[in-house]
Amino acid sequence: VAPLTLRRPAWFRHQLPVHSPLPMGAVLPAVAAWLRPGADPRLRLAEELRAHYGANACVPCGSGTQALQLALRLALRGVESDARVALPAFSCYDLAAAAVHAGQPVLLYDLDPDTLAPDPDALERTLRAGARVVVAAPLYGMPLDWQALRTQCDAHGALLIEDAAQGAGADWQGRPLGAWGDLSVLSFGRGKGWTGGRGGALLLRGGFADALMEAQPAPGGAHAEASALAGAAAQNLLGRPALYGVPMSIPWLRLGETVYHPPRPVVTLPRAAAAMLLATRGAAEREAGARRHNAAVLLAGLEPRQGVRTVQPLPGGEPGYLRLPLRLDAGLAGFADPGAALRLGIAPSYPQPLSALPPLRTLLADRTDLPGSLELARTLITLPTHSLLTRGERAEVLRLVNTYGSAGWINLAGRCYVS
Ligand SMILES: Cc1ncc(COP(=O)(O)O)c(C=O)c1O
């Protein structure tokens, strides 16, 4: 076995927190498909997704957020006008954007920080308080106990939307995430493991099987096609560790920050994005295997340490490890050199619960305590699991976590930890 050497990275080398393969070999045929349109790649993609995720129908959309907007619109069709939508209090800010688009009163349920799954008591409170549509969103590919959620929602006649945007490569009971809801949402954004530069899809099942015509989004137009291709080319060029330091250093790109983006009109997936998704499907599947392997090596290499906690996968699920979530008592600030951690692709999770977002606050039907979500906002970080991580970097990630807080440090709450 060759000895492991840790080379000091060049100053601009910056590991990505997450990687979705998008080789030039996938971008160029998409340009050709756009310039010389033949068979619409969206039809083939929709059919492949429908078959893979076991749905009655599939609607490709401009983004995962738009697919969720569409899901909420369909789910809210038949319910009372004052029905409430329940969202996880700790999640991607795009859930808030989709709820703002729906304009319905919102209740937030807390998560269990040990598993990132809904806290059953907190979910029960939202159901008793009138939630008729519940959005459940597995984070970082950590599967949720779908049967338990379904049983709980069924008892109150509430509809369950599966937001599987982060579910690439993950299974629950042998079926992929995205195969579980009457309405399931997929995202093909840059950081989702399988990408067409952008995009999303809504999967319809059960009582929604015949809503396909009603769910058709507006066309995105030439501008959407051009911007999908430009975004994909930029991702191909700069989304690699040797060059990622360049976009990271441009403040207005706000890479690595969690930003609230207001909802936009729902449009259909660009043809170019569909062509890229078809071309990268195999690579995305291989990438999921690499993520699971790296996650297993990282988990095996973590030493028991005060202030460091892993997230427990629920029995019955196979995580996709889009990133490897970890709870650190003082978050990134507890590393001796947080900048070095960031350059290795270690990243903070969402900095605030959704209750802190002003556009959503106006829709909140209730203010409840959210201790789990507040704790996650303070402590949750992620380790990179993707295939661009070298063995040396993986070892360095482990070294940083296994020495976390060893110099003694004071966290933002003023508590002092000394290992
Ligand atoms: C859980 C979740 N839902 C929805 C979305 C929205 O997906 P998109 O970026 O494709 O709009 C994201 C994106 O990060 C997400 O993580």
GROMACS .gro file of C-alpha atoms and ligand atoms in nm:
model
  435
    1VAL     CA    1   0.000   0.000   0.000
    2ALA     CA    2   0.149   0.335  -0.102
    3PRO     CA    3   0.220   0.567   0.192
    4LEU     CA    4  -0.036   0.844   0.234
    5THR     CA    5   0.109   1.185   0.160
    6LEU     CA    6  -0.067   1.507   0.255
    7ARG     CA    7   0.024   1.777   0.012
    8ARG     CA    8  -0.037   2.138   0.102
    9PRO     CA    9  -0.304   2.263  -0.139
   10ALA     CA   10  -0.228   2.553  -0.371
   11TRP     CA   11  -0.376   2.877  -0.235
   12PHE     CA   12  -0.668   2.872  -0.477
   13ARG     CA   13  -0.746   2.505  -0.438
   14HIS     CA   14  -1.083   2.479  -0.274
   15GLN     CA   15  -1.270   2.153  -0.235
   16LEU     CA   16  -1.640   2.153  -0.316
   17PRO     CA   17  -1.886   2.066  -0.041
   18VAL     CA   18  -2.080   1.859  -0.295
   19HIS     CA   19  -2.022   1.750  -0.653
   20SER     CA   20  -2.257   1.655  -0.935
   21PRO     CA   21  -2.084   1.519  -1.247
   22LEU     CA   22  -2.137   1.737  -1.553
   23PRO     CA   23  -1.861   1.662  -1.807
   24MET     CA   24  -1.819   1.866  -2.129
   25GLY     CA   25  -1.919   1.546  -2.308
   26ALA     CA   26  -2.268   1.605  -2.167
   27VAL     CA   27  -2.280   1.981  -2.225
   28LEU     CA   28  -2.183   1.978  -2.594
   29PRO     CA   29  -2.459   1.738  -2.713
   30ALA     CA   30  -2.704   1.958  -2.522
   31VAL     CA   31  -2.589   2.259  -2.725
   32ALA     CA   32  -2.644   2.053  -3.040
   33ALA     CA   33  -2.987   1.940  -2.917
   34TRP     CA   34  -3.081   2.303  -2.864
   35LEU     CA   35  -2.951   2.430  -3.199
   36ARG     CA   36  -3.092   2.139  -3.402
   37PRO     CA   37  -3.404   2.035  -3.216
   38GLY     CA   38  -3.520   1.682  -3.294
   39ALA     CA   39  -3.701   1.452  -3.054
   40ASP     CA   40  -3.772   1.641  -2.732
   41PRO     CA   41  -3.533   1.503  -2.464
   42ARG     CA   42  -3.785   1.609  -2.195
   43LEU     CA   43  -4.027   1.339  -2.307
   44ARG     CA   44  -3.762   1.067  -2.270
   45LEU     CA   45  -3.644   1.207  -1.937
   46ALA     CA   46  -3.998   1.228  -1.799
   47GLU     CA   47  -4.059   0.867  -1.901
   48GLU     CA   48  -3.730   0.748  -1.743
   49LEU     CA   49  -3.809   0.932  -1.419
   50ARG     CA   50  -4.166   0.804  -1.414
   51ALA     CA   51  -4.046   0.446  -1.455
   52HIS     CA   52  -3.753   0.470  -1.213
   53TYR     CA   53  -3.952   0.635  -0.935
   54GLY     CA   54  -4.264   0.429  -0.995
   55ALA     CA   55  -4.502   0.719  -1.063
   56ASN     CA   56  -4.812   0.756  -1.279
   57ALA     CA   57  -4.681   1.072  -1.442
   58CYS     CA   58  -4.385   1.311  -1.430
   59VAL     CA   59  -4.373   1.686  -1.493
   60PRO     CA   60  -4.023   1.826  -1.561
   61CYS     CA   61  -3.988   2.179  -1.419
   62GLY     CA   62  -3.738   2.464  -1.424
   63SER     CA   63  -3.620   2.383  -1.069
   64GLY     CA   64  -3.696   2.179  -0.761
   65THR     CA   65  -3.850   2.486  -0.600
   66GLN     CA   66  -4.088   2.519  -0.893
   67ALA     CA   67  -4.177   2.149  -0.868
   68LEU     CA   68  -4.259   2.207  -0.501
   69GLN     CA   69  -4.466   2.515  -0.589
   70LEU     CA   70  -4.662   2.298  -0.832
   71ALA     CA   71  -4.699   2.020  -0.573
   72LEU     CA   72  -4.839   2.266  -0.319
   73ARG     CA   73  -5.079   2.410  -0.576
   74LEU     CA   74  -5.217   2.063  -0.658
   75ALA     CA   75  -5.226   1.952  -0.294
   76LEU     CA   76  -5.416   2.263  -0.185
   77ARG     CA   77  -5.681   2.232  -0.462
   78GLY     CA   78  -5.944   2.050  -0.267
   79VAL     CA   79  -5.874   2.163   0.091
   80GLU     CA   80  -6.051   2.432   0.295
   81SER     CA   81  -5.938   2.787   0.225
   82ASP     CA   82  -5.783   2.827   0.570
   83ALA     CA   83  -5.601   2.489   0.565
   84ARG     CA   84  -5.245   2.504   0.687
   85VAL     CA   85  -4.926   2.380   0.533
   86ALA     CA   86  -4.673   2.213   0.766
   87LEU     CA   87  -4.304   2.252   0.684
   88PRO     CA   88  -3.993   2.127   0.863
   89ALA     CA   89  -3.855   2.420   1.066
   90PHE     CA   90  -3.499   2.335   0.965
   91SER     CA   91  -3.454   2.288   0.591
   92CYS     CA   92  -3.354   2.446   0.265
   93TYR     CA   93  -3.486   2.803   0.236
   94ASP     CA   94  -3.650   2.708  -0.094
   95LEU     CA   95  -3.923   2.532   0.104
   96ALA     CA   96  -4.010   2.871   0.250
   97ALA     CA   97  -4.009   3.026  -0.099
   98ALA     CA   98  -4.253   2.761  -0.228
   99ALA     CA   99  -4.481   2.817   0.073
  100VAL     CA  100  -4.470   3.194   0.017
  101HIS     CA  101  -4.577   3.127  -0.342
  102ALA     CA  102  -4.870   2.918  -0.216
  103GLY     CA  103  -4.969   3.197   0.024
  104GLN     CA  104  -5.142   2.959   0.268
  105PRO     CA  105  -5.091   2.981   0.648
  106VAL     CA  106  -4.785   2.781   0.754
  107LEU     CA  107  -4.703   2.577   1.064
  108LEU     CA  108  -4.348   2.464   1.133
  109TYR     CA  109  -4.261   2.131   1.293
  110ASP     CA  110  -3.934   2.067   1.470
  111LEU     CA  111  -3.672   1.805   1.376
  112ASP     CA  112  -3.494   1.556   1.597
  113PRO     CA  113  -3.127   1.664   1.581
  114ASP     CA  114  -3.011   1.304   1.635
  115THR     CA  115  -3.171   1.180   1.311
  116LEU     CA  116  -3.276   1.495   1.115
  117ALA     CA  117  -3.622   1.334   1.100
  118PRO     CA  118  -3.947   1.510   1.199
  119ASP     CA  119  -4.005   1.510   1.575
  120PRO     CA  120  -4.331   1.305   1.592
  121ASP     CA  121  -4.476   1.514   1.877
  122ALA     CA  122  -4.403   1.838   1.698
  123LEU     CA  123  -4.556   1.705   1.375
  124GLU     CA  124  -4.859   1.588   1.571
  125ARG     CA  125  -4.907   1.941   1.711
  126THR     CA  126  -4.914   2.089   1.359
  127LEU     CA  127  -5.167   1.825   1.248
  128ARG     CA  128  -5.391   1.898   1.547
  129ALA     CA  129  -5.357   2.269   1.469
  130GLY     CA  130  -5.502   2.219   1.119
  131ALA     CA  131  -5.215   2.118   0.889
  132ARG     CA  132  -5.376   1.950   0.585
  133VAL     CA  133  -5.067   1.941   0.368
  134VAL     CA  134  -4.735   1.827   0.514
  135VAL     CA  135  -4.400   1.863   0.337
  136ALA     CA  136  -4.134   1.613   0.446
  137ALA     CA  137  -3.779   1.667   0.317
  138PRO     CA  138  -3.496   1.422   0.391
  139LEU     CA  139  -3.174   1.619   0.443
  140TYR     CA  140  -2.840   1.518   0.286
  141GLY     CA  141  -2.995   1.190   0.170
  142MET     CA  142  -3.082   1.064   0.521
  143PRO     CA  143  -3.405   0.869   0.457
  144LEU     CA  144  -3.714   0.936   0.668
  145ASP     CA  145  -3.946   0.666   0.801
  146TRP     CA  146  -4.206   0.712   0.535
  147GLN     CA  147  -4.455   0.459   0.675
  148ALA     CA  148  -4.454   0.631   1.014
  149LEU     CA  149  -4.508   0.971   0.853
  150ARG     CA  150  -4.784   0.837   0.632
  151THR     CA  151  -4.965   0.674   0.924
  152GLN     CA  152  -4.947   0.994   1.126
  153CYS     CA  153  -5.069   1.215   0.841
  154ASP     CA  154  -5.343   0.969   0.734
  155ALA     CA  155  -5.485   0.979   1.088
  156HIS     CA  156  -5.557   1.349   1.034
  157GLY     CA  157  -5.650   1.328   0.666
  158ALA     CA  158  -5.340   1.530   0.575
  159LEU     CA  159  -5.162   1.504   0.243
  160LEU     CA  160  -4.791   1.425   0.249
  161ILE     CA  161  -4.560   1.580  -0.010
  162GLU     CA  162  -4.220   1.414  -0.043
  163ASP     CA  163  -3.950   1.670  -0.116
  164ALA     CA  164  -3.669   1.438  -0.225
  165ALA     CA  165  -3.450   1.718  -0.364
  166GLN     CA  166  -3.153   1.593  -0.158
  167GLY     CA  167  -3.235   1.224  -0.197
  168ALA     CA  168  -3.013   1.120  -0.493
  169GLY     CA  169  -2.879   0.770  -0.441
  170ALA     CA  170  -3.076   0.711  -0.119
  171ASP     CA  171  -3.330   0.433  -0.056
  172TRP     CA  172  -3.599   0.365   0.198
  173GLN     CA  173  -3.698  -0.001   0.224
  174GLY     CA  174  -3.531  -0.074  -0.109
  175ARG     CA  175  -3.712   0.198  -0.306
  176PRO     CA  176  -3.547   0.528  -0.400
  177LEU     CA  177  -3.633   0.849  -0.220
  178GLY     CA  178  -3.873   1.019  -0.457
  179ALA     CA  179  -4.079   0.699  -0.488
  180TRP     CA  180  -4.289   0.754  -0.178
  181GLY     CA  181  -4.525   1.050  -0.192
  182ASP     CA  182  -4.854   1.096  -0.377
  183LEU     CA  183  -4.661   1.401  -0.488
  184SER     CA  184  -4.282   1.374  -0.492
  185VAL     CA  185  -4.035   1.649  -0.579
  186LEU     CA  186  -3.690   1.602  -0.735
  187SER     CA  187  -3.424   1.866  -0.791
  188PHE     CA  188  -3.147   1.864  -1.049
  189GLY     CA  189  -2.970   2.174  -0.924
  190ARG     CA  190  -2.592   2.207  -0.910
  191GLY     CA  191  -2.555   2.052  -0.566
  192LYS     CA  192  -2.796   1.760  -0.592
  193GLY     CA  193  -2.575   1.474  -0.715
  194TRP     CA  194  -2.752   1.441  -1.052
  195THR     CA  195  -2.767   1.767  -1.242
  196GLY     CA  196  -2.861   1.918  -1.573
  197GLY     CA  197  -2.716   2.248  -1.452
  198ARG     CA  198  -3.061   2.316  -1.311
  199GLY     CA  199  -3.407   2.162  -1.310
  200GLY     CA  200  -3.656   1.969  -1.110
  201ALA     CA  201  -3.946   1.731  -1.155
  202LEU     CA  202  -4.280   1.659  -0.996
  203LEU     CA  203  -4.393   1.296  -0.975
  204LEU     CA  204  -4.767   1.228  -0.957
  205ARG     CA  205  -4.928   0.923  -0.801
  206GLY     CA  206  -5.248   0.803  -0.636
  207GLY     CA  207  -5.523   1.064  -0.643
  208PHE     CA  208  -5.303   1.297  -0.848
  209ALA     CA  209  -5.243   1.051  -1.132
  210ASP     CA  210  -5.488   1.234  -1.358
  211ALA     CA  211  -5.367   1.588  -1.278
  212LEU     CA  212  -5.103   1.584  -1.553
  213MET     CA  213  -5.277   1.833  -1.783
  214GLU     CA  214  -5.348   2.067  -1.497
  215ALA     CA  215  -4.984   2.052  -1.386
  216GLN     CA  216  -4.827   2.155  -1.718
  217PRO     CA  217  -4.587   2.448  -1.663
  218ALA     CA  218  -4.542   2.737  -1.905
  219PRO     CA  219  -4.256   2.718  -2.158
  220GLY     CA  220  -3.929   2.872  -2.036
  221GLY     CA  221  -3.821   3.015  -2.373
  222ALA     CA  222  -3.487   3.067  -2.544
  223HIS     CA  223  -3.347   3.265  -2.253
  224ALA     CA  224  -3.396   2.968  -2.018
  225GLU     CA  225  -3.221   2.738  -2.266
  226ALA     CA  226  -2.925   2.971  -2.308
  227SER     CA  227  -2.890   3.030  -1.938
  228ALA     CA  228  -2.908   2.655  -1.860
  229LEU     CA  229  -2.624   2.596  -2.105
  230ALA     CA  230  -2.415   2.889  -1.979
  231GLY     CA  231  -2.465   2.775  -1.618
  232ALA     CA  232  -2.367   2.419  -1.706
  233ALA     CA  233  -2.055   2.534  -1.892
  234ALA     CA  234  -1.954   2.749  -1.593
  235GLN     CA  235  -2.013   2.455  -1.360
  236ASN     CA  236  -1.806   2.228  -1.580
  237LEU     CA  237  -1.520   2.478  -1.591
  238LEU     CA  238  -1.515   2.607  -1.233
  239GLY     CA  239  -1.680   2.329  -1.034
  240ARG     CA  240  -1.351   2.151  -0.974
  241PRO     CA  241  -1.121   2.177  -0.674
  242ALA     CA  242  -0.835   2.332  -0.873
  243LEU     CA  243  -1.048   2.630  -0.977
  244TYR     CA  244  -1.338   2.647  -0.729
  245GLY     CA  245  -1.143   2.904  -0.526
  246VAL     CA  246  -1.206   3.152  -0.811
  247PRO     CA  247  -1.589   3.168  -0.790
  248MET     CA  248  -1.564   3.130  -0.411
  249SER     CA  249  -1.367   3.453  -0.399
  250ILE     CA  250  -1.632   3.652  -0.592
  251PRO     CA  251  -1.857   3.794  -0.317
  252TRP     CA  252  -2.164   3.860  -0.530
  253LEU     CA  253  -2.190   3.494  -0.627
  254ARG     CA  254  -2.247   3.422  -0.255
  255LEU     CA  255  -2.131   3.062  -0.297
  256GLY     CA  256  -2.137   2.869   0.027
  257GLU     CA  257  -2.401   3.103   0.174
  258THR     CA  258  -2.763   3.011   0.234
  259VAL     CA  259  -2.968   3.278   0.061
  260TYR     CA  260  -3.348   3.313   0.041
  261HIS     CA  261  -3.460   3.341  -0.322
  262PRO     CA  262  -3.817   3.464  -0.374
  263PRO     CA  263  -4.038   3.223  -0.571
  264ARG     CA  264  -4.053   3.253  -0.951
  265PRO     CA  265  -4.317   3.148  -1.201
  266VAL     CA  266  -4.325   2.774  -1.273
  267VAL     CA  267  -4.180   2.696  -1.615
  268THR     CA  268  -4.087   2.374  -1.786
  269LEU     CA  269  -3.738   2.222  -1.777
  270PRO     CA  270  -3.511   2.356  -2.055
  271ARG     CA  271  -3.455   2.101  -2.334
  272ALA     CA  272  -3.080   2.148  -2.287
  273ALA     CA  273  -3.105   2.058  -1.917
  274ALA     CA  274  -3.305   1.745  -2.005
  275ALA     CA  275  -3.040   1.641  -2.259
  276MET     CA  276  -2.767   1.688  -1.995
  277LEU     CA  277  -2.964   1.489  -1.737
  278LEU     CA  278  -3.002   1.198  -1.978
  279ALA     CA  279  -2.629   1.213  -2.054
  280THR     CA  280  -2.518   1.222  -1.689
  281ARG     CA  281  -2.751   0.966  -1.535
  282GLY     CA  282  -2.494   0.684  -1.529
  283ALA     CA  283  -2.223   0.913  -1.391
  284ALA     CA  284  -2.460   1.034  -1.118
  285GLU     CA  285  -2.531   0.674  -1.017
  286ARG     CA  286  -2.158   0.599  -0.997
  287GLU     CA  287  -2.108   0.919  -0.800
  288ALA     CA  288  -2.365   0.805  -0.543
  289GLY     CA  289  -2.161   0.487  -0.495
  290ALA     CA  290  -1.845   0.695  -0.440
  291ARG     CA  291  -2.030   0.909  -0.183
  292ARG     CA  292  -2.147   0.608   0.012
  293HIS     CA  293  -1.794   0.466   0.010
  294ASN     CA  294  -1.636   0.792   0.130
  295ALA     CA  295  -1.906   0.836   0.395
  296ALA     CA  296  -1.834   0.484   0.526
  297VAL     CA  297  -1.459   0.556   0.541
  298LEU     CA  298  -1.518   0.889   0.717
  299LEU     CA  299  -1.762   0.740   0.967
  300ALA     CA  300  -1.522   0.453   1.041
  301GLY     CA  301  -1.237   0.699   1.095
  302LEU     CA  302  -1.418   0.930   1.338
  303GLU     CA  303  -1.291   0.892   1.691
  304PRO     CA  304  -1.533   0.935   1.980
  305ARG     CA  305  -1.487   1.296   2.081
  306GLN     CA  306  -1.655   1.542   2.310
  307GLY     CA  307  -1.850   1.800   2.111
  308VAL     CA  308  -1.873   1.585   1.795
  309ARG     CA  309  -2.188   1.386   1.715
  310THR     CA  310  -2.293   1.192   1.409
  311VAL     CA  311  -2.647   1.181   1.271
  312GLN     CA  312  -2.806   0.836   1.309
  313PRO     CA  313  -2.957   0.683   0.993
  314LEU     CA  314  -3.300   0.531   1.058
  315PRO     CA  315  -3.312   0.149   1.031
  316GLY     CA  316  -3.467   0.055   0.697
  317GLY     CA  317  -3.295   0.331   0.500
  318GLU     CA  318  -2.980   0.347   0.289
  319PRO     CA  319  -2.851   0.707   0.302
  320GLY     CA  320  -2.733   0.869  -0.022
  321TYR     CA  321  -2.489   1.093   0.172
  322LEU     CA  322  -2.517   1.389  -0.059
  323ARG     CA  323  -2.296   1.527   0.219
  324LEU     CA  324  -2.211   1.369   0.554
  325PRO     CA  325  -2.394   1.559   0.830
  326LEU     CA  326  -2.221   1.603   1.163
  327ARG     CA  327  -2.308   1.799   1.475
  328LEU     CA  328  -2.023   1.999   1.624
  329ASP     CA  329  -2.089   2.181   1.951
  330ALA     CA  330  -1.960   2.512   1.821
  331GLY     CA  331  -2.015   2.450   1.451
  332LEU     CA  332  -1.740   2.553   1.213
  333ALA     CA  333  -1.612   2.814   1.458
  334GLY     CA  334  -1.479   2.534   1.680
  335PHE     CA  335  -1.213   2.429   1.430
  336ALA     CA  336  -0.868   2.566   1.508
  337ASP     CA  337  -0.868   2.709   1.151
  338PRO     CA  338  -1.224   2.734   1.012
  339GLY     CA  339  -1.084   2.865   0.681
  340ALA     CA  340  -0.882   2.546   0.633
  341ALA     CA  341  -1.195   2.340   0.706
  342LEU     CA  342  -1.391   2.537   0.444
  343ARG     CA  343  -1.116   2.488   0.187
  344LEU     CA  344  -1.144   2.112   0.240
  345GLY     CA  345  -1.515   2.124   0.152
  346ILE     CA  346  -1.642   2.115   0.510
  347ALA     CA  347  -1.944   2.343   0.508
  348PRO     CA  348  -2.198   2.491   0.746
  349SER     CA  349  -2.560   2.380   0.709
  350TYR     CA  350  -2.856   2.622   0.717
  351PRO     CA  351  -2.771   2.911   0.952
  352GLN     CA  352  -3.128   2.978   1.070
  353PRO     CA  353  -3.455   2.789   1.105
  354LEU     CA  354  -3.720   2.887   0.850
  355SER     CA  355  -3.902   3.078   1.127
  356ALA     CA  356  -3.633   3.348   1.099
  357LEU     CA  357  -3.709   3.428   0.733
  358PRO     CA  358  -3.915   3.750   0.708
  359PRO     CA  359  -4.117   3.649   0.397
  360LEU     CA  360  -4.231   3.331   0.574
  361ARG     CA  361  -4.293   3.493   0.913
  362THR     CA  362  -4.595   3.679   0.778
  363LEU     CA  363  -4.756   3.342   0.693
  364LEU     CA  364  -4.678   3.167   1.022
  365ALA     CA  365  -5.003   3.066   1.187
  366ASP     CA  366  -4.836   2.989   1.518
  367ARG     CA  367  -4.509   3.054   1.698
  368THR     CA  368  -4.384   2.740   1.870
  369ASP     CA  369  -4.053   2.659   2.028
  370LEU     CA  370  -3.815   2.491   1.789
  371PRO     CA  371  -3.531   2.368   2.008
  372GLY     CA  372  -3.415   2.094   1.770
  373SER     CA  373  -3.401   2.328   1.471
  374LEU     CA  374  -3.222   2.600   1.666
  375GLU     CA  375  -2.967   2.348   1.782
  376LEU     CA  376  -2.917   2.224   1.424
  377ALA     CA  377  -2.870   2.581   1.297
  378ARG     CA  378  -2.599   2.626   1.561
  379THR     CA  379  -2.421   2.292   1.529
  380LEU     CA  380  -2.485   2.113   1.199
  381ILE     CA  381  -2.204   2.104   0.946
  382THR     CA  382  -2.134   1.868   0.657
  383LEU     CA  383  -1.828   1.680   0.540
  384PRO     CA  384  -1.769   1.629   0.168
  385THR     CA  385  -1.827   1.276   0.043
  386HIS     CA  386  -1.789   1.316  -0.334
  387SER     CA  387  -1.546   1.149  -0.574
  388LEU     CA  388  -1.326   1.459  -0.625
  389LEU     CA  389  -1.207   1.433  -0.265
  390THR     CA  390  -0.857   1.283  -0.269
  391ARG     CA  391  -0.748   1.023  -0.016
  392GLY     CA  392  -0.515   1.280   0.134
  393GLU     CA  393  -0.797   1.533   0.172
  394ARG     CA  394  -1.025   1.271   0.323
  395ALA     CA  395  -0.755   1.192   0.578
  396GLU     CA  396  -0.711   1.564   0.648
  397VAL     CA  397  -1.088   1.607   0.697
  398LEU     CA  398  -1.073   1.326   0.953
  399ARG     CA  399  -0.772   1.479   1.124
  400LEU     CA  400  -0.952   1.813   1.160
  401VAL     CA  401  -1.265   1.652   1.306
  402ASN     CA  402  -1.066   1.420   1.532
  403THR     CA  403  -0.881   1.718   1.679
  404TYR     CA  404  -1.192   1.940   1.691
  405GLY     CA  405  -1.176   2.190   1.975
  406SER     CA  406  -0.847   2.047   2.103
  407ALA     CA  407  -0.696   2.389   2.170
  408GLY     CA  408  -0.992   2.479   2.391
  409TRP     CA  409  -1.229   2.731   2.244
  410ILE     CA  410  -1.517   2.955   2.334
  411ASN     CA  411  -1.830   2.927   2.130
  412LEU     CA  412  -2.066   3.206   2.043
  413ALA     CA  413  -2.288   3.134   2.342
  414GLY     CA  414  -1.987   3.203   2.562
  415ARG     CA  415  -1.948   2.844   2.679
  416CYS     CA  416  -1.593   2.719   2.704
  417TYR     CA  417  -1.501   2.366   2.605
  418VAL     CA  418  -1.166   2.207   2.671
  419SER     CA  419  -1.110   1.854   2.554
  420LIG     C1  420  -3.487   2.009   0.037
  420LIG     C2  421  -3.486   2.096  -0.084
  420LIG     N1  422  -3.602   2.122  -0.145
  420LIG     C3  423  -3.606   2.200  -0.255
  420LIG     C4  424  -3.493   2.256  -0.309
  420LIG     C5  425  -3.503   2.343  -0.429
  420LIG     O1  426  -3.438   2.289  -0.541
  420LIG     P1  427  -3.384   2.383  -0.657
  420LIG     O2  428  -3.253   2.438  -0.613
  420LIG     O3  429  -3.373   2.293  -0.774
  420LIG     O4  430  -3.486   2.491  -0.677
  420LIG     C6  431  -3.371   2.231  -0.249
  420LIG     C7  432  -3.248   2.291  -0.302
  420LIG     O5  433  -3.147   2.306  -0.239
  420LIG     C8  434  -3.367   2.149  -0.133
  420LIG     O6  435  -3.251   2.122  -0.071
   0.00000   0.00000   0.00000
